Coordinates of C-alpha atoms in Angstrom, one line a residue:
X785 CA -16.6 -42.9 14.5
X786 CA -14.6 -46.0 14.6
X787 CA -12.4 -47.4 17.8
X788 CA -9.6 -47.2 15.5
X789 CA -10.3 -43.3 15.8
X790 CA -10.6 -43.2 19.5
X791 CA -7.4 -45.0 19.6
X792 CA -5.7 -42.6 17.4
X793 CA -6.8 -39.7 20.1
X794 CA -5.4 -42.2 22.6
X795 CA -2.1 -42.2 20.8
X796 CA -1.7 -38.8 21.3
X797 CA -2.1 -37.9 24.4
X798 CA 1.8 -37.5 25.2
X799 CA 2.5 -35.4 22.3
X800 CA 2.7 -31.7 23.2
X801 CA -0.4 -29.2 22.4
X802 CA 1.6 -26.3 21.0
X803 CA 0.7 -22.8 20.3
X804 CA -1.9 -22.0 18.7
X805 CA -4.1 -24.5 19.5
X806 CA -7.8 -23.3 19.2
X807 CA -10.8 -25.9 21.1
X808 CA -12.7 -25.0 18.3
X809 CA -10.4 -25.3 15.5
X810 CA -11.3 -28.3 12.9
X811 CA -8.0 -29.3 11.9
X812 CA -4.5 -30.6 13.5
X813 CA -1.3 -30.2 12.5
X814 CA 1.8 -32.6 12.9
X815 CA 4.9 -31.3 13.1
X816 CA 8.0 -32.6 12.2
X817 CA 8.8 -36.0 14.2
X818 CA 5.7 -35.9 15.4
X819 CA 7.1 -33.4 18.3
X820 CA 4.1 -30.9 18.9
X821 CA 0.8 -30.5 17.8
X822 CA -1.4 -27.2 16.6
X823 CA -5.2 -27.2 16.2
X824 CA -6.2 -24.8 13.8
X825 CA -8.8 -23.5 11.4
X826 CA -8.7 -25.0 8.1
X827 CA -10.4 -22.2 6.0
X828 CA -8.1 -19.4 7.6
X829 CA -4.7 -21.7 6.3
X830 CA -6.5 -21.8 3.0
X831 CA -7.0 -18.3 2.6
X832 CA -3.3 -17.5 2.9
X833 CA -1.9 -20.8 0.7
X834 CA -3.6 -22.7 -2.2
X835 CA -1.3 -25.5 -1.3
X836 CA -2.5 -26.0 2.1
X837 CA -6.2 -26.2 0.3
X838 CA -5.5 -29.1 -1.6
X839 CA -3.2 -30.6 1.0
X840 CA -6.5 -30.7 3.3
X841 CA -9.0 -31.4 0.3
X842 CA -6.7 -34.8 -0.3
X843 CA -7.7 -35.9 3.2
X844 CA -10.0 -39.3 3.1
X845 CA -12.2 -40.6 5.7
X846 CA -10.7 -43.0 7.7
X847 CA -7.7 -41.4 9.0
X848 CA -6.0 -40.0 12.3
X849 CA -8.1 -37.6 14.6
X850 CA -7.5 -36.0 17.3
X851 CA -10.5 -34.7 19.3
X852 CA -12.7 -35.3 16.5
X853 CA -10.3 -33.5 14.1
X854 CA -8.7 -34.7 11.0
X855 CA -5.1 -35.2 11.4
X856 CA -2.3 -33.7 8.7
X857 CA 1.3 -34.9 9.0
X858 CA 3.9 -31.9 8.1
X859 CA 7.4 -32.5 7.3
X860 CA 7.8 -28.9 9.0
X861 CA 9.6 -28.2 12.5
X862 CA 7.4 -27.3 15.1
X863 CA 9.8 -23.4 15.3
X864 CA 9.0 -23.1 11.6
X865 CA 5.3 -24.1 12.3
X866 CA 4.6 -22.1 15.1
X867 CA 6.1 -18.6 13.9
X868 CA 4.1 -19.1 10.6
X869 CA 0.4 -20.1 12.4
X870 CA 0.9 -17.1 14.6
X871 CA 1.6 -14.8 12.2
X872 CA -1.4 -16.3 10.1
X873 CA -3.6 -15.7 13.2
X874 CA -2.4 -12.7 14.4
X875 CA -0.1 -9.5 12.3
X876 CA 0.4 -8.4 15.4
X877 CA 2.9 -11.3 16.1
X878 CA 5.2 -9.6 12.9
X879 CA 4.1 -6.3 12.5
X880 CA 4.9 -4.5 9.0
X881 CA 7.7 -2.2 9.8
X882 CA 8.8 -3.7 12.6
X883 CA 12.0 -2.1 14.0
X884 CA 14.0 -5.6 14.4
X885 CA 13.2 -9.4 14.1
X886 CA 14.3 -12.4 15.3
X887 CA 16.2 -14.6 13.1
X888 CA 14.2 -17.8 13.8
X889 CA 11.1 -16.0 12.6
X890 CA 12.2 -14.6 9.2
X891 CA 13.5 -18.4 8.2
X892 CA 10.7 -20.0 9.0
X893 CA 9.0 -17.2 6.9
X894 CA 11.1 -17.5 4.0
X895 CA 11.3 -21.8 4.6
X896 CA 7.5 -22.4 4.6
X897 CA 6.3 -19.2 2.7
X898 CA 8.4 -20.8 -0.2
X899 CA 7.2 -24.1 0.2
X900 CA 3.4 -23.2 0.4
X901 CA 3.5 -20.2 -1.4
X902 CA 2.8 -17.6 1.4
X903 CA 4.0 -14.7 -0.5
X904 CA 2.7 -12.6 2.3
X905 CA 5.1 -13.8 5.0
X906 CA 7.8 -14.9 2.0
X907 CA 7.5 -11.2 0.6
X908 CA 7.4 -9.5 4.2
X909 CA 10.5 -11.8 5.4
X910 CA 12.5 -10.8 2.1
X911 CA 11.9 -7.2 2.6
X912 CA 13.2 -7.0 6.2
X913 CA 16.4 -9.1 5.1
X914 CA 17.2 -6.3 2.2
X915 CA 17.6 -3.5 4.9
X916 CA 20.7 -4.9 5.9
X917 CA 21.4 -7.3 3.1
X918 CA 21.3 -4.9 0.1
X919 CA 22.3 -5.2 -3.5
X920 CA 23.8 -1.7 -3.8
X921 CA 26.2 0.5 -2.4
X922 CA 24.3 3.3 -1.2
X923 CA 21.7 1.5 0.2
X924 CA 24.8 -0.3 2.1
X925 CA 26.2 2.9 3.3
X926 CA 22.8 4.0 4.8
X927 CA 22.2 0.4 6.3
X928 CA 25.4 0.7 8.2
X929 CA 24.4 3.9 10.4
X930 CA 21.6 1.9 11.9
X931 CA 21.6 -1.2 14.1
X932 CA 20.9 -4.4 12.5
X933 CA 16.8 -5.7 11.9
X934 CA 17.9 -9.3 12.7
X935 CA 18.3 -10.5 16.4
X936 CA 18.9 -13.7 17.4
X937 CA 19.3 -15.4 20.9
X938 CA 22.1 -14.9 22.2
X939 CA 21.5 -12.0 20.5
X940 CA 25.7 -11.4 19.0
X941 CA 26.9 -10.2 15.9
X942 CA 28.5 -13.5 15.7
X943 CA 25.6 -15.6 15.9
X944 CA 23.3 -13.3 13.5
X945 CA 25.7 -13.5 10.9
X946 CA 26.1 -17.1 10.8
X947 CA 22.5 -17.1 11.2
X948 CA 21.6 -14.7 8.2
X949 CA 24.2 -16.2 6.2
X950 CA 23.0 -19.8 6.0
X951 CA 19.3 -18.6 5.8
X952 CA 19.9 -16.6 2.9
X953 CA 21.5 -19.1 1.0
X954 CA 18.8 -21.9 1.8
X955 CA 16.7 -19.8 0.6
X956 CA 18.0 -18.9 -2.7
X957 CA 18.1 -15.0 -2.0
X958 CA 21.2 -14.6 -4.3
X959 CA 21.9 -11.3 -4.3
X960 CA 21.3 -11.1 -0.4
X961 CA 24.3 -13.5 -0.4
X962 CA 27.5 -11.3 -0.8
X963 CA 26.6 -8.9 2.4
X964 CA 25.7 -11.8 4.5
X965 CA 28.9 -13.3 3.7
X966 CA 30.8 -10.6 4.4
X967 CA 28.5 -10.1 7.4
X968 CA 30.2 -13.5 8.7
X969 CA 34.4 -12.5 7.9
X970 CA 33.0 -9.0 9.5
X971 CA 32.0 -10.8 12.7
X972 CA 33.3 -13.9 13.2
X973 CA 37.2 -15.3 13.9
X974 CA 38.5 -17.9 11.3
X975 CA 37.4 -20.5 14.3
X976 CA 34.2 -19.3 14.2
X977 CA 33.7 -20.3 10.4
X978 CA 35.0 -23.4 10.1
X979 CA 33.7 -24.9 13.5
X980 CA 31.0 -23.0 14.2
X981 CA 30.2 -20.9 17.5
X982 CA 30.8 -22.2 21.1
X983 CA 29.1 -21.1 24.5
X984 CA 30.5 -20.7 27.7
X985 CA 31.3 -24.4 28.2
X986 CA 33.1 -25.2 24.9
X987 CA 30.0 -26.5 23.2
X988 CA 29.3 -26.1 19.8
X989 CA 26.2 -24.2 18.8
X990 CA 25.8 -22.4 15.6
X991 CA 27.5 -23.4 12.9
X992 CA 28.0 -22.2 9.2
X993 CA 26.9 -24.4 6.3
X994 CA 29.3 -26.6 4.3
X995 CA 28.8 -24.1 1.5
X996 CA 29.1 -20.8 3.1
X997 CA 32.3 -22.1 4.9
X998 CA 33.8 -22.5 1.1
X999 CA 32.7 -19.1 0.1
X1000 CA 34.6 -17.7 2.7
X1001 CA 37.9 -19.9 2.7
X1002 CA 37.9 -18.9 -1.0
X1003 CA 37.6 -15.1 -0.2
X1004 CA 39.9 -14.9 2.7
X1005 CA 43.0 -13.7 0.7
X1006 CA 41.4 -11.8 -1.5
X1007 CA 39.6 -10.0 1.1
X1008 CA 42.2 -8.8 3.2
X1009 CA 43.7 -8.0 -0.4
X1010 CA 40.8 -5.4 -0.8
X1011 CA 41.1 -4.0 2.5
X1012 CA 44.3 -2.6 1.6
X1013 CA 43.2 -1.2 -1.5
X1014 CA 40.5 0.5 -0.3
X1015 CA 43.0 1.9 2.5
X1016 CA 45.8 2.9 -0.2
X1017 CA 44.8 6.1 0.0
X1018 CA 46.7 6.4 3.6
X1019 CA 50.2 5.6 2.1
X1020 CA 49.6 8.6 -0.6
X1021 CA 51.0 12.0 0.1
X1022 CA 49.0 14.7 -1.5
X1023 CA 51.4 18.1 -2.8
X1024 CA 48.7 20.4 -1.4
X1025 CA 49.0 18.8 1.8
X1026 CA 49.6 22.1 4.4
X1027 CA 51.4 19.9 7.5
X1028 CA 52.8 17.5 5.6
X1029 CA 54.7 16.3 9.4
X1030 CA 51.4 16.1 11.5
X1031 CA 49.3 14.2 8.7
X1032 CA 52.4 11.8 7.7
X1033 CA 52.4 11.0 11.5
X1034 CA 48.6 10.6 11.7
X1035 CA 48.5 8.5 8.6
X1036 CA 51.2 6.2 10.3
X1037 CA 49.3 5.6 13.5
X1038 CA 46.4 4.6 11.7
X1039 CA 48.3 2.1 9.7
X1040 CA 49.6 0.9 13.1
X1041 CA 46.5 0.6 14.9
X1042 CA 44.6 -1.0 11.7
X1043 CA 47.0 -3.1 9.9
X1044 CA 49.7 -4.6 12.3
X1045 CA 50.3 -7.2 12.6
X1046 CA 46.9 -8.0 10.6
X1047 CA 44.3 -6.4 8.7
X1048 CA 41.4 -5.7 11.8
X1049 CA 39.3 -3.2 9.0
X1050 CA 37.3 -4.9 6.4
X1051 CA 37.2 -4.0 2.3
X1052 CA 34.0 -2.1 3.1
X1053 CA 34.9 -0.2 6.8
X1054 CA 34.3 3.7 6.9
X1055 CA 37.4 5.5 7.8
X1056 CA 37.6 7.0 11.6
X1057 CA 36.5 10.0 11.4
X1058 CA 39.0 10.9 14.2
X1059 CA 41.9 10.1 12.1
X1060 CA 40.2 12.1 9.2
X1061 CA 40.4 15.3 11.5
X1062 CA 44.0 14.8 12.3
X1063 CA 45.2 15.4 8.5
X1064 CA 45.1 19.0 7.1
X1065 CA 42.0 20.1 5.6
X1066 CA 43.6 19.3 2.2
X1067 CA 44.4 15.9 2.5
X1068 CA 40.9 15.0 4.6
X1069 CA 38.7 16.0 1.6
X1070 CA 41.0 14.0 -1.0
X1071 CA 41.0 11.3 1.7
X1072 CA 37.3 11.0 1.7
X1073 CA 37.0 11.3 -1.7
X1074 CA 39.5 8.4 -2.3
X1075 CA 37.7 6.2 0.4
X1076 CA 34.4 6.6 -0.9
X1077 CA 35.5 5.9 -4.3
X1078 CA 37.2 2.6 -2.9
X1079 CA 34.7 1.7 -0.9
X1080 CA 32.2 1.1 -4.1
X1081 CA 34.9 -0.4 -5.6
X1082 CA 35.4 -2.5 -3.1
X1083 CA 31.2 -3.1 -3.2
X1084 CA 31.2 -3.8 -6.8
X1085 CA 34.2 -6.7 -6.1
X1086 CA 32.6 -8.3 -3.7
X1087 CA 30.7 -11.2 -5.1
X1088 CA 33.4 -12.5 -7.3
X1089 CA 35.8 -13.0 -3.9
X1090 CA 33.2 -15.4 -2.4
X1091 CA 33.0 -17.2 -5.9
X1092 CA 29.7 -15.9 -6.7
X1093 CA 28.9 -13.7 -10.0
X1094 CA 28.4 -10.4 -10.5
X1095 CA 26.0 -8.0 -8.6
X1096 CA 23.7 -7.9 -12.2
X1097 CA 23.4 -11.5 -12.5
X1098 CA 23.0 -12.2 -9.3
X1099 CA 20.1 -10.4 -9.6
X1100 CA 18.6 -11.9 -12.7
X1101 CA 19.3 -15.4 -11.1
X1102 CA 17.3 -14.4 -8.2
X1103 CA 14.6 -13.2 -10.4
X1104 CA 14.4 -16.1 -13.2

């Protein structure tokens, strides 16, 4: 081995020896900026990614080491690295079917298992998203009586949203796109959009992407113009209606409470269910009739307030 060598191991000594690192590994790993390395097996990265193969298989003699071990530069962040190694080494790290996950891991599954074509983690990643991100309304409605897969630290609706949001459009999952979107005007204040998140001494953290911040600027009439049409139903009087006093005075106090001086429901919100047992039993079943149907409606809308196309070709893009 050449001095040249032993001076590259010198050069390294500073950098940080991340997780995983393995002493008898046969390969290292350089992560973005050079910030962190990771000593690995080269035939267990092969076996999940044919681009990692010929990545290594391009290696001539001559270059880096580090502790007699080739040396591989990666454009990848040493997060992104780390989560995707683990997972490689150990299932246990993501376990199919796992009740929640943080949002840091999924991206960096959908960011390198994209790149490298790790449909394993790619596939697993995409799956957990579409529990909360569907593409249709019933699988919505049943998403929404469950709390959210996707954690985060701090772990808020807030920063999730933003979060999910940007992921999911990074990563080209169109038809994810609508729900995170309205994930985001769910959750966040107008504030929290356009300048991103703050913590508790006024610094900015999270932030939504340039793009995603359109989306929503261009929805935000438009959305509060669908909450009230999928709330119309409360400003109908039905001629079946059996107290026509005590529901017109329950209907009035929800507008109140939900609508004044601005709209605090969203275009796809299920309706109280106390207010729904306040009305006679006439005007509750045509009430949750008319929500339902207003709700879908409301569903099937959706993309075209954020600028995006329809539910069907969002889907085909995806796809193609």
């Amino acid at each position: 081995m050449s001095s040249e060598n032993y001076m590259a191991d010198e050069d390294w000594t500073r950098t940080k020896r991340s997780t995983p690192w393995y002493d008898d590994g046969n390969i290292v790993l350089v992560s973005a900026n050079s910030s962190a390395l990771f000593r690995v097996h080269r035939g267990i990265l092969c076996s999940y990614s044919t681009i990692f193969k010929d990545m290594f298989t391009a290696s001539h003699e001559g270059e880096e080491v580090i502790d007699g071990c080739p040396v591989v530069h990666m454009h990848d962040t040493e997060d992104d690295l780390k989560h995707v190694l683990m997972a490689m080494y150990s299932r246990s790290y993501f376990p199919s079917g796992a009740k929640s996950a943080p949002v840091t891991v999924i991206a960096a599954f959908l960011r390198l298992g994209k790149k490298y074509e790790i449909s394993d983690l790619y596939d697993e990643a995409q799956a957990h998203l579409e529990i909360d991100l569907p593409d249709n309304f019933e699988a919505y409605v049943t998403s929404q009586s469950s709390p959210w897969k996707i954690t985060s630290v701090p772990n808020t609706s807030h920063d999730v949203a933003i979060a999910v949001a940007n992921i999911v459009r990074e990563a080209g999952l169109l038809s994810m796109l609508p729900a995170a979107l309205h994930m985001c005007m769910d959750c966040c204040t107008m504030e929290e959009i356009f300048a991103g998140l703050r913590d508790e001494n006024g610094n900015v953290g999270r932030t939504l992407s340039l793009e995603n911040q359109q989306a929503c600027a261009l929805a935000i009439q438009p959305y509060h113009e669908l909450t009230g049409q999928t709330f119309a139903f409360v400003q109908t009087s039905l001629s079946t209606c059996t107290s026509r006093t005590t529901c017109q005075r329950a209907k009035q106090a929800f507008l109140a409470e939900n609508f004044f001086p601005s709209p605090k429901l969203t275009p796809l919100a299920d309706c109280d269910e106390e207010f729904l047992e306040a009305l006679c039993p006439a005007c509750a079943t045509d009430a949750r009739s008319l929500h339902r149907d207003s709700r879908k409606e409301a569903w099937r809308r959706l993309p075209g307030i954020f600028g995006l196309p329809d539910w069907t070709e969002l889907v085909e893009k995806e796809l193609s």
